Short mmCIF file of C-alpha atoms and ligand atoms in Angstrom, two decimals:
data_model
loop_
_atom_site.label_atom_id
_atom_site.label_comp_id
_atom_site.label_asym_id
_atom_site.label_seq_id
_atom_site.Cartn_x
_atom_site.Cartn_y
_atom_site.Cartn_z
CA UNK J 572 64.68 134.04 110.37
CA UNK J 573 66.81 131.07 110.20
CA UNK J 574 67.48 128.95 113.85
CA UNK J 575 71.11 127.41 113.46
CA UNK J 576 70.42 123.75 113.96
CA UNK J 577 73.84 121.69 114.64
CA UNK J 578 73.47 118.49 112.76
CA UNK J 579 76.82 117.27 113.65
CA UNK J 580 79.98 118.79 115.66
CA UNK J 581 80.68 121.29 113.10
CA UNK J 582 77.82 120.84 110.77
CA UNK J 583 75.33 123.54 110.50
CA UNK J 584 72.08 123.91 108.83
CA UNK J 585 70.63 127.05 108.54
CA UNK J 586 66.75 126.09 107.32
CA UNK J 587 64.78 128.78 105.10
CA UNK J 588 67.94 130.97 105.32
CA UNK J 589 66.71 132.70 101.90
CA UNK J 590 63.53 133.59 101.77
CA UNK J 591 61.41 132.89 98.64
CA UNK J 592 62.23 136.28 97.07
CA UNK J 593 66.14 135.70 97.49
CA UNK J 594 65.60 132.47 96.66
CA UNK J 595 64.53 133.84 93.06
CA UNK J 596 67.11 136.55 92.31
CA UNK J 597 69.64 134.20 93.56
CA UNK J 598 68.11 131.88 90.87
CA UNK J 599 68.24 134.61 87.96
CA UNK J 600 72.26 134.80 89.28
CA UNK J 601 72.88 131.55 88.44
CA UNK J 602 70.93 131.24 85.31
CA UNK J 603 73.35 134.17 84.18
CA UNK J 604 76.38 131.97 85.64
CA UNK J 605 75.39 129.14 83.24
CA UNK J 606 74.91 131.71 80.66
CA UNK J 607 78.54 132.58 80.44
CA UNK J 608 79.70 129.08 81.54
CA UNK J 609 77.12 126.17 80.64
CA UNK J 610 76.91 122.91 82.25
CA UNK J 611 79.28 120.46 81.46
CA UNK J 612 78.93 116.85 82.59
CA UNK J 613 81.63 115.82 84.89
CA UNK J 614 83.82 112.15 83.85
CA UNK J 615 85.29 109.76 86.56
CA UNK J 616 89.18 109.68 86.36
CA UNK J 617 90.28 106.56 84.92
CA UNK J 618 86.72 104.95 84.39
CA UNK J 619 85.59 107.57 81.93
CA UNK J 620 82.21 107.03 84.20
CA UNK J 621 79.69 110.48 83.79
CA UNK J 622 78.26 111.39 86.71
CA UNK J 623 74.68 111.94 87.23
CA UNK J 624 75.17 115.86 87.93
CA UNK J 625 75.82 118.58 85.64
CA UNK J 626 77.79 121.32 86.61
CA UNK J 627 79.77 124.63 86.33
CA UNK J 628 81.43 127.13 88.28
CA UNK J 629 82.23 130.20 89.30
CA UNK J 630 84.98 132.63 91.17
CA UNK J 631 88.88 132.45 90.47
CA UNK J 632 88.86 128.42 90.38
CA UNK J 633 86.30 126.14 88.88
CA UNK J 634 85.93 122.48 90.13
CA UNK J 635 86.64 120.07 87.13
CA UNK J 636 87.20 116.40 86.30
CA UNK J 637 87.42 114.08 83.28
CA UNK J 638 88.93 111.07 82.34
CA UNK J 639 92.15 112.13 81.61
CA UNK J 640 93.01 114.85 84.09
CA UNK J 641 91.26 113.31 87.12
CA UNK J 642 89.71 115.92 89.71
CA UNK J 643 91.06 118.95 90.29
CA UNK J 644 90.83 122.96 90.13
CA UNK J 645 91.61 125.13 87.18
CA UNK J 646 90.93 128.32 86.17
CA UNK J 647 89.01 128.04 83.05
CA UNK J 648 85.73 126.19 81.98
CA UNK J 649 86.66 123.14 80.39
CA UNK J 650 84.50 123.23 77.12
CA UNK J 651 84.55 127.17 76.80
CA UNK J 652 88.24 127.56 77.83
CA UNK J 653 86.65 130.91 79.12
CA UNK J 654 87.74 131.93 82.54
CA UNK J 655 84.81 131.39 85.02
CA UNK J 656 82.46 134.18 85.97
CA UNK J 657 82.38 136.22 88.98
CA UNK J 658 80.67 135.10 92.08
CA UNK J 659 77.26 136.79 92.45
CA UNK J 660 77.17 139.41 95.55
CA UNK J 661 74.32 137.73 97.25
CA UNK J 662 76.94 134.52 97.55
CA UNK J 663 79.09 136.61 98.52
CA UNK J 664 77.16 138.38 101.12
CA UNK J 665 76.09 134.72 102.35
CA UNK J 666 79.69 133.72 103.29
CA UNK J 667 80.62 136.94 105.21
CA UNK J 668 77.75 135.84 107.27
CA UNK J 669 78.41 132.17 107.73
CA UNK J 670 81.45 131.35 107.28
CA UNK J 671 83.41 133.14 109.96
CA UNK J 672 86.78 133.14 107.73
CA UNK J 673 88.18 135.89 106.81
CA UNK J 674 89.57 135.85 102.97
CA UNK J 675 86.48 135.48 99.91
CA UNK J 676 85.77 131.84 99.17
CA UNK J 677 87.99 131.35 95.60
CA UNK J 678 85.49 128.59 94.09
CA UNK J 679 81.62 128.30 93.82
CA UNK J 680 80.48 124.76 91.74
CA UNK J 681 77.39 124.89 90.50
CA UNK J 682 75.65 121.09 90.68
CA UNK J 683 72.30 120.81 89.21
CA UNK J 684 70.21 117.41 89.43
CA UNK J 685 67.27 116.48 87.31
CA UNK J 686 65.05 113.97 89.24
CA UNK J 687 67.15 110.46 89.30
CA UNK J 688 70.09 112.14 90.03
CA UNK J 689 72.41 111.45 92.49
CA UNK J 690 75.55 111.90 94.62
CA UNK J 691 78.01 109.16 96.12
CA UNK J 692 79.20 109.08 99.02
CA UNK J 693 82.18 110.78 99.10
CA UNK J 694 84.93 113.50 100.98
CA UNK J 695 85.73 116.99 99.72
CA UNK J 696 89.60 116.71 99.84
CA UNK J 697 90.67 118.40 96.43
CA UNK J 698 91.19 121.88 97.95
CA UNK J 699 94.53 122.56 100.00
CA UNK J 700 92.61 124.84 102.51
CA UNK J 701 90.81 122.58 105.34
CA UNK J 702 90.64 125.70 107.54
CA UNK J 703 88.01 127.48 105.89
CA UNK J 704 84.41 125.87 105.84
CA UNK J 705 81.80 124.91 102.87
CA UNK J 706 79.43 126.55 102.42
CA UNK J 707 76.33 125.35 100.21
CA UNK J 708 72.96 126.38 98.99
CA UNK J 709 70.13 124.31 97.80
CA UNK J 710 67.48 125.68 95.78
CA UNK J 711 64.26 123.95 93.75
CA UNK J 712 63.09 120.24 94.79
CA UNK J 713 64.41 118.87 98.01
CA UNK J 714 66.26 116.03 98.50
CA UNK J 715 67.83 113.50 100.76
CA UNK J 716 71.45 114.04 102.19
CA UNK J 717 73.67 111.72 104.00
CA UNK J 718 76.32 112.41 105.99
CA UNK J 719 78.81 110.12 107.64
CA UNK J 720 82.35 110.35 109.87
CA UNK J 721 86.33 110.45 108.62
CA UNK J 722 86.15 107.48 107.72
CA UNK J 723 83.80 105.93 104.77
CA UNK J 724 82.90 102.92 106.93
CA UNK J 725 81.53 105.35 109.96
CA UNK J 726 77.58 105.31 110.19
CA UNK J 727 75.77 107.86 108.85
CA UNK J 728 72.78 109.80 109.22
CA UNK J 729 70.51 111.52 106.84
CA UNK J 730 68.41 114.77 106.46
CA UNK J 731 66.17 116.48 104.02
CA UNK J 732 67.74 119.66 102.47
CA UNK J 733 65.33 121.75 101.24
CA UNK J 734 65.10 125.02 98.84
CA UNK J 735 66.93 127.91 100.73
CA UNK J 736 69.06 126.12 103.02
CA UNK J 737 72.22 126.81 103.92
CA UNK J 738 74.57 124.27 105.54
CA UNK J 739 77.69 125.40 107.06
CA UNK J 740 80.74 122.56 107.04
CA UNK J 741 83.39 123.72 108.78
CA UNK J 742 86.03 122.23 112.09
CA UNK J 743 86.08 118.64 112.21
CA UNK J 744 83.02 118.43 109.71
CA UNK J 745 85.02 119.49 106.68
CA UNK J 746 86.38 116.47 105.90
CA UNK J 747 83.06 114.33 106.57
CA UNK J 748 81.96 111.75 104.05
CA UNK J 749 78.63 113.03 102.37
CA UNK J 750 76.35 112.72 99.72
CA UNK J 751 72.68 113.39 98.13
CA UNK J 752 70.66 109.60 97.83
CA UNK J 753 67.69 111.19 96.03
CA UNK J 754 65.62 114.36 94.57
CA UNK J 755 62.33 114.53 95.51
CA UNK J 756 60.76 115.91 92.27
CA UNK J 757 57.59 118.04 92.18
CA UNK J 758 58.81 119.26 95.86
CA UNK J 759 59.24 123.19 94.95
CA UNK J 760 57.76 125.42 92.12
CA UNK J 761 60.90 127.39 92.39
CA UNK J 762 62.30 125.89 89.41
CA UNK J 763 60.97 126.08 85.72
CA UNK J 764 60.88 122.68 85.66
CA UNK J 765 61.48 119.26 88.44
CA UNK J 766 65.01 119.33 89.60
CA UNK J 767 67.79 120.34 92.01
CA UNK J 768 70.39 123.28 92.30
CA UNK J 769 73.15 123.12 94.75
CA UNK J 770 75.90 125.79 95.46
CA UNK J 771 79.37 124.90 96.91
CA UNK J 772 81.49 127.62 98.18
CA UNK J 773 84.35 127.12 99.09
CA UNK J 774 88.51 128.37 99.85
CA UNK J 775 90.82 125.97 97.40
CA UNK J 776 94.89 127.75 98.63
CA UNK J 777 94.94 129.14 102.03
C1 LIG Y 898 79.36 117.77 104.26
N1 LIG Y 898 77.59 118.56 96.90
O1 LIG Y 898 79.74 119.43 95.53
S1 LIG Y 898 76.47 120.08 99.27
C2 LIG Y 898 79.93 118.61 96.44
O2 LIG Y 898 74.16 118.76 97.34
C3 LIG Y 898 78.77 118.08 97.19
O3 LIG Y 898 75.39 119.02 95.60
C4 LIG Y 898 76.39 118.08 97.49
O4 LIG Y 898 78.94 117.23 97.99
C5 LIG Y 898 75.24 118.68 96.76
O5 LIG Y 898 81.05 118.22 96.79
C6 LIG Y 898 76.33 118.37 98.93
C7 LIG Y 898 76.77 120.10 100.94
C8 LIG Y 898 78.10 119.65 101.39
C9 LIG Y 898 79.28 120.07 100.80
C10 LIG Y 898 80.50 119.71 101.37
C11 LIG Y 898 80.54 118.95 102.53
C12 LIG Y 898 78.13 118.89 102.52
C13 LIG Y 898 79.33 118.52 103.10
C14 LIG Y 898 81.75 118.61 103.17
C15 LIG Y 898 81.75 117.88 104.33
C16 LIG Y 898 80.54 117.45 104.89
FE1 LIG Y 899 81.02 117.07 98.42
#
């Protein structure tokens, strides 16, 4: 199962990598994630702006931002002050496959979109480990990703990322602009109700 199609020089998408079934218990991993550590909504620096997302984490290092303290990774959930869960095996399992790096990947986010929700374009550059790839997930409605060069002016190019994809982001791809434009609600019946789940893995030190 699971053709590796290269979207971009470093950019791989792995379509219907999880089947339905894995698609499910991975589901009932992260509804226990959120059950330790529940959504937070995630503040601009500076602007004090929410985003449209709301998210958690898990692994050593949790991705964070609010006004105040800008973006960045820390250790504990920022409401809770809990440390984050573990990574679920099946995640883990997943990046032994993909990633072709050798060390665990230290951060999972956990971004979940409700129909209207939305990404900007932007470049993953909070991490000091550009050696290791991303890997995501996306599970429940599908939706519309864009993906663009180095440099924010560079044309992009958009796909559809549906429930139990995998895309690999890893050479000169890791540092591409990228972002998700809409959800297309009603799209999957994976989900209790309309809405997105995406996974980020990823290495944060080397
Ligand atoms: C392409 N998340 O959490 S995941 C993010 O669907 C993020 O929730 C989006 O962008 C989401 O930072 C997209 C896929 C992804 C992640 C990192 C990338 C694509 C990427 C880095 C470089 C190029
Ligand atoms: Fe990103």
């Amino acid at each position: 199962m699971s053709t590796p199609i290269i979207l971009e020089e470093g950019l791989l998408l792995r379509p219907g990598y999880f089947s339905r079934e894995q698609q499910e218990l991975l589901l009932e991993d992260v509804r226990s994630v959120v059950g330790i550590a529940p959504l937070f909504v995630p503040v601009m620096p500076k602007t004090g702006k929410s985003l449209s997302v709301r998210m958690t984490n898990c692994g050593d290092l949790g991705w964070v931002t609010d006004r105040e303290g800008g973006y960045r990774y820390q250790d504990f959930h920022p409401v809770t002050g809990e440390p984050w869960p573990k990574i679920p095996q099946r995640l883990l399992e997943l990046w032994r496959d993909v990633s072709e790096y050798d060390a665990p990947p230290q951060a999972c986010l956990v971004n979940f979109y409700e129909p209207g929700a939305k990404m900007g374009l932007h470049q993953d550059r909070d991490e000091k480990n550009f050696k290791a790839p991303v890997v995501s997930v996306s599970l429940g409605d599908a939706c519309l990703f864009r993906v663009g060069g180095l440099d924010r002016r560079d044309s992009t190019r958009s796909f559809k990322l549906e429930s139990g994809d995998v895309l690999v982001l890893g050479g000169k791809s890791r540092l591409r602009y990228h972002g998700v434009d809409r959800i297309y609600p009603g799209t999957s019946t994976l989900l209790r109700h309309s809405g997105r789940v995406n996974l980020t893995m990823r290495r944060v030190t080397d």
